[in-house]
PDB file of C-alpha atoms and ligand atoms in Angstrom:
ATOM      1  CA  MET A   1     -41.622  32.272  27.346  1.00 42.00           C
ATOM      2  CA  THR A   2     -40.242  31.596  30.744  1.00 42.00           C
ATOM      3  CA  GLY A   3     -36.783  30.929  32.031  1.00 43.00           C
ATOM      4  CA  THR A   4     -33.620  32.818  31.364  1.00 44.00           C
ATOM      5  CA  ALA A   5     -31.710  30.168  29.485  1.00 45.00           C
ATOM      6  CA  GLU A   6     -33.578  30.832  26.237  1.00 54.00           C
ATOM      7  CA  PHE A   7     -32.495  34.458  26.301  1.00 53.00           C
ATOM      8  CA  ALA A   8     -28.972  33.982  27.498  1.00 57.00           C
ATOM      9  CA  ILE A   9     -26.363  35.675  25.371  1.00 52.00           C
ATOM     10  CA  GLU A  10     -22.923  34.163  25.298  1.00 54.00           C
ATOM     11  CA  VAL A  11     -19.827  35.643  23.807  1.00 51.00           C
ATOM     12  CA  GLN A  12     -18.604  33.010  21.411  1.00 50.00           C
ATOM     13  CA  SER A  13     -14.929  32.309  20.999  1.00 55.00           C
ATOM     14  CA  ARG A  14     -15.060  33.451  17.371  1.00 54.00           C
ATOM     15  CA  TYR A  15     -16.268  36.909  18.404  1.00 46.00           C
ATOM     16  CA  GLN A  16     -12.735  37.850  19.302  1.00 47.00           C
ATOM     17  CA  GLU A  17     -11.460  36.582  15.942  1.00 52.00           C
ATOM     18  CA  ILE A  18     -13.973  38.689  14.041  1.00 50.00           C
ATOM     19  CA  HIS A  19     -12.788  41.803  15.825  1.00 53.00           C
ATOM     20  CA  SER A  20      -9.118  40.889  15.667  1.00 70.00           C
ATOM     21  CA  ASP A  21      -6.726  43.109  13.738  1.00 85.00           C
ATOM     22  CA  ARG A  22      -5.109  40.057  12.196  1.00 90.00           C
ATOM     23  CA  TRP A  23      -4.990  39.686   8.442  1.00 92.00           C
ATOM     24  CA  PRO A  24      -8.203  37.948   7.334  1.00 92.00           C
ATOM     25  CA  VAL A  25      -6.733  34.852   5.692  1.00 93.00           C
ATOM     26  CA  VAL A  26      -4.511  32.525   7.705  1.00 92.00           C
ATOM     27  CA  VAL A  27      -1.741  30.848   5.708  1.00 95.00           C
ATOM     28  CA  VAL A  28      -0.113  27.877   7.434  1.00 96.00           C
ATOM     29  CA  PRO A  29       3.629  27.435   6.747  1.00 97.00           C
ATOM     30  CA  GLN A  30       4.450  24.145   5.011  1.00 97.00           C
ATOM     31  CA  ALA A  31       7.287  21.682   5.711  1.00 96.00           C
ATOM     32  CA  ASP A  32      10.682  23.261   4.934  1.00 95.00           C
ATOM     33  CA  GLU A  33       8.968  26.322   3.434  1.00 98.00           C
ATOM     34  CA  LEU A  34      11.151  29.339   2.738  1.00 97.00           C
ATOM     35  CA  LEU A  35       9.975  32.521   4.471  1.00 98.00           C
ATOM     36  CA  SER A  36       9.746  34.428   1.165  1.00 97.00           C
ATOM     37  CA  SER A  37       7.527  31.690  -0.275  1.00 98.00           C
ATOM     38  CA  TRP A  38       5.189  31.943   2.708  1.00 98.00           C
ATOM     39  CA  LEU A  39       5.174  35.749   2.437  1.00 97.00           C
ATOM     40  CA  ASN A  40       4.202  35.517  -1.228  1.00 96.00           C
ATOM     41  CA  ARG A  41       1.371  33.125  -0.385  1.00 97.00           C
ATOM     42  CA  LEU A  42       0.278  35.284   2.549  1.00 97.00           C
ATOM     43  CA  ALA A  43       0.130  38.402   0.371  1.00 96.00           C
ATOM     44  CA  PHE A  44      -1.749  36.620  -2.415  1.00 95.00           C
ATOM     45  CA  ALA A  45      -4.268  35.025  -0.023  1.00 96.00           C
ATOM     46  CA  ASN A  46      -5.021  38.414   1.496  1.00 95.00           C
ATOM     47  CA  GLY A  47      -5.468  40.120  -1.859  1.00 95.00           C
ATOM     48  CA  ILE A  48      -2.185  42.037  -1.988  1.00 95.00           C
ATOM     49  CA  ALA A  49       0.285  41.713  -4.860  1.00 95.00           C
ATOM     50  CA  PRO A  50       3.643  40.533  -3.455  1.00 95.00           C
ATOM     51  CA  ARG A  51       5.536  43.557  -4.840  1.00 94.00           C
ATOM     52  CA  HIS A  52       3.309  45.898  -2.833  1.00 94.00           C
ATOM     53  CA  PHE A  53       3.464  43.734   0.301  1.00 95.00           C
ATOM     54  CA  ALA A  54       7.009  45.122   0.744  1.00 95.00           C
ATOM     55  CA  ASP A  55       5.385  48.402   1.878  1.00 94.00           C
ATOM     56  CA  VAL A  56       4.116  46.633   5.006  1.00 92.00           C
ATOM     57  CA  PHE A  57       7.736  46.245   6.119  1.00 92.00           C
ATOM     58  CA  GLY A  58       8.852  49.671   4.899  1.00 92.00           C
ATOM     59  CA  MET A  59      11.069  47.982   2.319  1.00 91.00           C
ATOM     60  CA  ASP A  60      11.819  49.446  -1.070  1.00 85.00           C
ATOM     61  CA  GLY A  61      11.023  46.477  -3.272  1.00 79.00           C
ATOM     62  CA  GLY A  62      13.782  44.702  -5.151  1.00 87.00           C
ATOM     63  CA  MET A  63      14.384  41.214  -3.774  1.00 94.00           C
ATOM     64  CA  TRP A  64      12.714  42.279  -0.549  1.00 95.00           C
ATOM     65  CA  SER A  65      11.288  38.944   0.632  1.00 96.00           C
ATOM     66  CA  ALA A  66      14.425  37.040  -0.397  1.00 95.00           C
ATOM     67  CA  ARG A  67      16.433  39.464   1.747  1.00 95.00           C
ATOM     68  CA  LEU A  68      14.167  38.668   4.704  1.00 96.00           C
ATOM     69  CA  ASP A  69      15.033  34.972   4.222  1.00 96.00           C
ATOM     70  CA  LEU A  70      18.597  35.849   5.208  1.00 94.00           C
ATOM     71  CA  ALA A  71      17.823  38.160   8.107  1.00 93.00           C
ATOM     72  CA  LEU A  72      14.394  38.816   9.582  1.00 95.00           C
ATOM     73  CA  PRO A  73      14.633  42.026  11.641  1.00 95.00           C
ATOM     74  CA  ASP A  74      12.973  41.970  15.033  1.00 96.00           C
ATOM     75  CA  GLY A  75      10.397  44.590  14.033  1.00 96.00           C
ATOM     76  CA  ALA A  76       9.351  42.601  10.963  1.00 96.00           C
ATOM     77  CA  ALA A  77       9.106  39.393  13.017  1.00 97.00           C
ATOM     78  CA  ARG A  78       6.923  41.134  15.610  1.00 96.00           C
ATOM     79  CA  LEU A  79       4.676  42.580  12.901  1.00 96.00           C
ATOM     80  CA  LEU A  80       4.305  39.239  11.131  1.00 97.00           C
ATOM     81  CA  HIS A  81       3.539  37.429  14.368  1.00 96.00           C
ATOM     82  CA  HIS A  82       0.965  40.050  15.348  1.00 95.00           C
ATOM     83  CA  TYR A  83      -0.926  40.147  12.048  1.00 95.00           C
ATOM     84  CA  SER A  84      -0.587  36.511  10.951  1.00 96.00           C
ATOM     85  CA  GLY A  85      -0.740  34.710  14.291  1.00 94.00           C
ATOM     86  CA  VAL A  86       2.251  32.540  13.328  1.00 96.00           C
ATOM     87  CA  ALA A  87       4.660  31.934  16.214  1.00 97.00           C
ATOM     88  CA  ARG A  88       7.985  33.790  16.240  1.00 96.00           C
ATOM     89  CA  ASP A  89       9.868  30.468  16.415  1.00 96.00           C
ATOM     90  CA  THR A  90       8.071  29.213  13.312  1.00 97.00           C
ATOM     91  CA  LEU A  91       8.899  32.418  11.441  1.00 97.00           C
ATOM     92  CA  ALA A  92      12.566  32.144  12.433  1.00 96.00           C
ATOM     93  CA  ALA A  93      12.672  28.506  11.302  1.00 95.00           C
ATOM     94  CA  MET A  94      11.579  29.544   7.801  1.00 97.00           C
ATOM     95  CA  THR A  95      14.567  31.850   7.418  1.00 96.00           C
ATOM     96  CA  LEU A  96      18.099  30.762   6.572  1.00 93.00           C
ATOM     97  CA  ALA A  97      19.655  32.964   9.229  1.00 86.00           C
ATOM     98  CA  GLN A  98      20.313  30.110  11.646  1.00 77.00           C
ATOM     99  CA  ASP A  99      21.622  27.691   9.034  1.00 74.00           C
ATOM    100  CA  GLU A 100      25.259  26.754   9.503  1.00 71.00           C
ATOM    101  CA  ARG A 101      25.649  26.348   5.748  1.00 74.00           C
ATOM    102  CA  THR A 102      25.016  29.956   4.652  1.00 78.00           C
ATOM    103  CA  ARG A 103      28.183  29.895   2.535  1.00 80.00           C
ATOM    104  CA  LEU A 104      26.527  27.243   0.399  1.00 86.00           C
ATOM    105  CA  LEU A 105      23.513  29.349  -0.482  1.00 90.00           C
ATOM    106  CA  LEU A 106      22.989  30.448  -4.053  1.00 90.00           C
ATOM    107  CA  PRO A 107      23.953  34.124  -4.387  1.00 86.00           C
ATOM    108  CA  LEU A 108      21.097  36.554  -3.989  1.00 84.00           C
ATOM    109  CA  ARG A 109      20.968  38.009  -7.459  1.00 77.00           C
ATOM    110  CA  GLN A 110      18.641  38.511 -10.376  1.00 72.00           C
ATOM    111  CA  THR A 111      20.517  37.881 -13.560  1.00 65.00           C
ATOM    112  CA  GLY A 112      19.604  37.415 -17.173  1.00 63.00           C
ATOM    113  CA  HIS A 113      22.930  35.690 -17.811  1.00 71.00           C
ATOM    114  CA  ARG A 114      22.063  32.071 -18.593  1.00 73.00           C
ATOM    115  CA  ARG A 115      25.473  30.797 -17.498  1.00 74.00           C
ATOM    116  CA  ARG A 116      25.054  32.094 -13.988  1.00 80.00           C
ATOM    117  CA  SER A 117      22.784  30.605 -11.397  1.00 83.00           C
ATOM    118  CA  THR A 118      19.733  32.418 -10.136  1.00 90.00           C
ATOM    119  CA  TRP A 119      18.975  32.679  -6.436  1.00 92.00           C
ATOM    120  CA  LEU A 120      16.395  29.878  -6.179  1.00 96.00           C
ATOM    121  CA  GLN A 121      15.745  26.471  -7.706  1.00 96.00           C
ATOM    122  CA  PHE A 122      12.558  24.419  -7.866  1.00 97.00           C
ATOM    123  CA  CYS A 123      11.218  20.968  -8.697  1.00 98.00           C
ATOM    124  CA  PRO A 124       8.201  21.338 -11.021  1.00 98.00           C
ATOM    125  CA  GLN A 125       6.764  18.044  -9.812  1.00 97.00           C
ATOM    126  CA  CYS A 126       6.952  19.062  -6.158  1.00 98.00           C
ATOM    127  CA  LEU A 127       5.111  22.273  -7.045  1.00 98.00           C
ATOM    128  CA  ALA A 128       2.555  20.234  -9.003  1.00 98.00           C
ATOM    129  CA  SER A 129       1.948  17.879  -6.078  1.00 97.00           C
ATOM    130  CA  ASP A 130       1.477  20.678  -3.526  1.00 97.00           C
ATOM    131  CA  LEU A 131      -2.045  21.686  -2.565  1.00 95.00           C
ATOM    132  CA  ALA A 132      -0.650  25.201  -2.212  1.00 96.00           C
ATOM    133  CA  PRO A 133       2.562  25.334  -4.277  1.00 97.00           C
ATOM    134  CA  TYR A 134       5.498  26.600  -2.240  1.00 98.00           C
ATOM    135  CA  PHE A 135       9.283  26.910  -2.437  1.00 98.00           C
ATOM    136  CA  ARG A 136      11.528  24.892  -0.143  1.00 97.00           C
ATOM    137  CA  ARG A 137      14.447  26.152   1.931  1.00 96.00           C
ATOM    138  CA  ARG A 138      16.670  23.408   0.495  1.00 94.00           C
ATOM    139  CA  TRP A 139      16.171  24.817  -3.012  1.00 96.00           C
ATOM    140  CA  ARG A 140      18.258  27.849  -1.963  1.00 96.00           C
ATOM    141  CA  MET A 141      21.343  25.647  -1.522  1.00 92.00           C
ATOM    142  CA  ALA A 142      23.919  25.560  -4.324  1.00 91.00           C
ATOM    143  CA  THR A 143      24.563  21.918  -3.380  1.00 90.00           C
ATOM    144  CA  SER A 144      20.972  20.868  -4.145  1.00 92.00           C
ATOM    145  CA  ILE A 145      20.966  19.410  -7.626  1.00 92.00           C
ATOM    146  CA  SER A 146      18.031  17.034  -7.778  1.00 95.00           C
ATOM    147  CA  CYS A 147      14.748  16.217  -6.078  1.00 96.00           C
ATOM    148  CA  PRO A 148      15.036  13.080  -3.917  1.00 92.00           C
ATOM    149  CA  MET A 149      11.304  12.527  -4.122  1.00 93.00           C
ATOM    150  CA  HIS A 150      10.923  12.720  -7.897  1.00 95.00           C
ATOM    151  CA  GLY A 151      14.436  11.774  -9.016  1.00 92.00           C
ATOM    152  CA  CYS A 152      14.682  14.698 -11.430  1.00 95.00           C
ATOM    153  CA  GLY A 153      17.021  17.671 -11.693  1.00 95.00           C
ATOM    154  CA  LEU A 154      16.040  20.998 -10.193  1.00 96.00           C
ATOM    155  CA  ARG A 155      15.390  24.005 -12.429  1.00 96.00           C
ATOM    156  CA  ASP A 156      16.254  27.611 -11.655  1.00 94.00           C
ATOM    157  CA  ARG A 157      14.638  29.358 -14.609  1.00 94.00           C
ATOM    158  CA  CYS A 158      11.309  29.509 -16.358  1.00 96.00           C
ATOM    159  CA  PRO A 159      11.613  27.174 -19.378  1.00 96.00           C
ATOM    160  CA  SER A 160       9.461  29.501 -21.447  1.00 96.00           C
ATOM    161  CA  CYS A 161      11.270  32.853 -21.094  1.00 95.00           C
ATOM    162  CA  GLY A 162      14.458  31.989 -19.170  1.00 93.00           C
ATOM    163  CA  SER A 163      13.750  34.291 -16.224  1.00 93.00           C
ATOM    164  CA  GLY A 164      14.561  33.296 -12.676  1.00 94.00           C
ATOM    165  CA  THR A 165      11.792  33.114 -10.101  1.00 94.00           C
ATOM    166  CA  ALA A 166      10.881  36.599  -8.924  1.00 94.00           C
ATOM    167  CA  ALA A 167       7.560  36.412  -7.105  1.00 94.00           C
ATOM    168  CA  PHE A 168       8.755  39.235  -4.806  1.00 95.00           C
ATOM    169  CA  ASP A 169       8.385  41.493  -7.865  1.00 94.00           C
ATOM    170  CA  GLN A 170       4.942  40.224  -8.910  1.00 94.00           C
ATOM    171  CA  PRO A 171       2.775  43.336  -9.454  1.00 95.00           C
ATOM    172  CA  GLY A 172      -0.486  41.414  -9.859  1.00 95.00           C
ATOM    173  CA  LEU A 173      -2.542  38.851  -7.992  1.00 95.00           C
ATOM    174  CA  ILE A 174      -0.903  35.832  -9.580  1.00 96.00           C
ATOM    175  CA  PRO A 175       0.247  32.774  -7.589  1.00 96.00           C
ATOM    176  CA  GLN A 176       3.989  32.360  -7.138  1.00 97.00           C
ATOM    177  CA  HIS A 177       4.191  29.167  -9.204  1.00 97.00           C
ATOM    178  CA  HIS A 178       3.563  31.258 -12.319  1.00 98.00           C
ATOM    179  CA  CYS A 179       6.571  32.996 -13.890  1.00 97.00           C
ATOM    180  CA  THR A 180       6.522  36.692 -12.973  1.00 96.00           C
ATOM    181  CA  THR A 181       7.740  37.646 -16.463  1.00 95.00           C
ATOM    182  CA  CYS A 182       5.629  35.503 -18.812  1.00 97.00           C
ATOM    183  CA  HIS A 183       3.093  33.818 -16.472  1.00 97.00           C
ATOM    184  CA  PHE A 184       4.189  30.308 -17.514  1.00 98.00           C
ATOM    185  CA  ASP A 185       2.954  27.736 -15.000  1.00 98.00           C
ATOM    186  CA  LEU A 186       6.191  26.362 -13.502  1.00 98.00           C
ATOM    187  CA  ARG A 187       4.376  23.175 -12.435  1.00 98.00           C
ATOM    188  CA  THR A 188       4.163  22.138 -16.083  1.00 98.00           C
ATOM    189  CA  ALA A 189       7.900  22.485 -16.835  1.00 97.00           C
ATOM    190  CA  ALA A 190       9.388  19.357 -18.412  1.00 96.00           C
ATOM    191  CA  LYS A 191      11.326  16.937 -16.247  1.00 92.00           C
ATOM    192  CA  VAL A 192      15.093  17.479 -16.156  1.00 92.00           C
ATOM    193  CA  SER A 193      17.052  14.214 -16.292  1.00 90.00           C
ATOM    194  CA  VAL A 194      19.853  13.626 -13.876  1.00 90.00           C
ATOM    195  CA  THR A 195      22.207  10.643 -13.891  1.00 89.00           C
ATOM    196  CA  ALA A 196      22.451   8.138 -11.035  1.00 88.00           C
ATOM    197  CA  ALA A 197      26.119   9.096 -10.603  1.00 88.00           C
ATOM    198  CA  THR A 198      25.161  12.756 -10.130  1.00 86.00           C
ATOM    199  CA  ARG A 199      22.593  11.841  -7.529  1.00 86.00           C
ATOM    200  CA  ARG A 200      25.146   9.682  -5.677  1.00 88.00           C
ATOM    201  CA  PHE A 201      27.592  12.591  -5.733  1.00 85.00           C
ATOM    202  CA  GLU A 202      24.909  14.902  -4.382  1.00 85.00           C
ATOM    203  CA  ARG A 203      24.131  12.500  -1.508  1.00 86.00           C
ATOM    204  CA  CYS A 204      27.829  12.283  -0.621  1.00 85.00           C
ATOM    205  CA  LEU A 205      28.059  16.051  -0.663  1.00 82.00           C
ATOM    206  CA  HIS A 206      25.077  16.417   1.643  1.00 80.00           C
ATOM    207  CA  ASP A 207      26.483  13.832   4.054  1.00 83.00           C
ATOM    208  CA  LEU A 208      29.752  15.738   4.193  1.00 80.00           C
ATOM    209  CA  LEU A 209      28.020  19.067   4.655  1.00 76.00           C
ATOM    210  CA  ARG A 210      25.527  18.092   7.310  1.00 74.00           C
ATOM    211  CA  PRO A 211      25.386  20.905   9.879  1.00 63.00           C
ATOM    212  CA  GLU A 212      27.220  18.767  12.446  1.00 56.00           C
ATOM    213  CA  ALA A 213      29.969  17.884   9.984  1.00 55.00           C
ATOM    214  CA  ALA A 214      30.155  21.376   8.509  1.00 53.00           C
ATOM    215  CA  LYS A 215      31.010  22.941  11.863  1.00 57.00           C
ATOM    216  CA  GLY A 216      34.421  21.380  11.552  1.00 51.00           C
ATOM    217  CA  PHE A 217      35.536  23.045   8.334  1.00 45.00           C
ATOM    218  CA  LEU A 218      33.242  25.837   7.134  1.00 42.00           C
TER     219      LEU A 218
HETATM  220 ZN1   ZN B   1      10.204  17.036  -6.482  1.00 56.16          ZN
HETATM  221 ZN1   ZN B   2       8.710  32.966 -17.968  1.00 56.16          ZN
END
């Protein structure tokens, strides 16, 4: 054979990716996704049980990813950016640290007491319609009562065993839309009815508590 073109070796753009020290599976944050939800998906996609993913951040378990929702330390943000490739601004936007309405968040607690709220709500139908089920930032707000898209009430416990969502404590490779305690698929939970009057009240509340309005009295 003649000519050099047939033997030319080019470094392809993907070469760098192959030798990158990034985590192998890229997980793209979804609209209004809560940081802890993305962390759970990131861990699962890369073959690490969420409970053990806490070790990456030197955290001692517990509600570790839910705590990062409230305050993402600089070192953790740098690490996540480096290994996931997700921009620092995008990571910050998934937290609740910059939200003016932090006083309206559900308290960060795990409780078996049925009369007390858990830390996070969910709409089963939203989870069911997601290609990759994820938890929304707005479901952390105590003022969120219903889903505007599906017109149903939000749940905050597994209907099968009554546990709150606790994917941060999941010791196995099980997606976060399955109850950590009993493995019930939260996407199949029955619809919770909510009256039109309740939904009107909720809309009024949200109008009053918009970040711009809230600055005046919170
Ligand atoms: Zn919904
Ligand atoms: Zn359960």
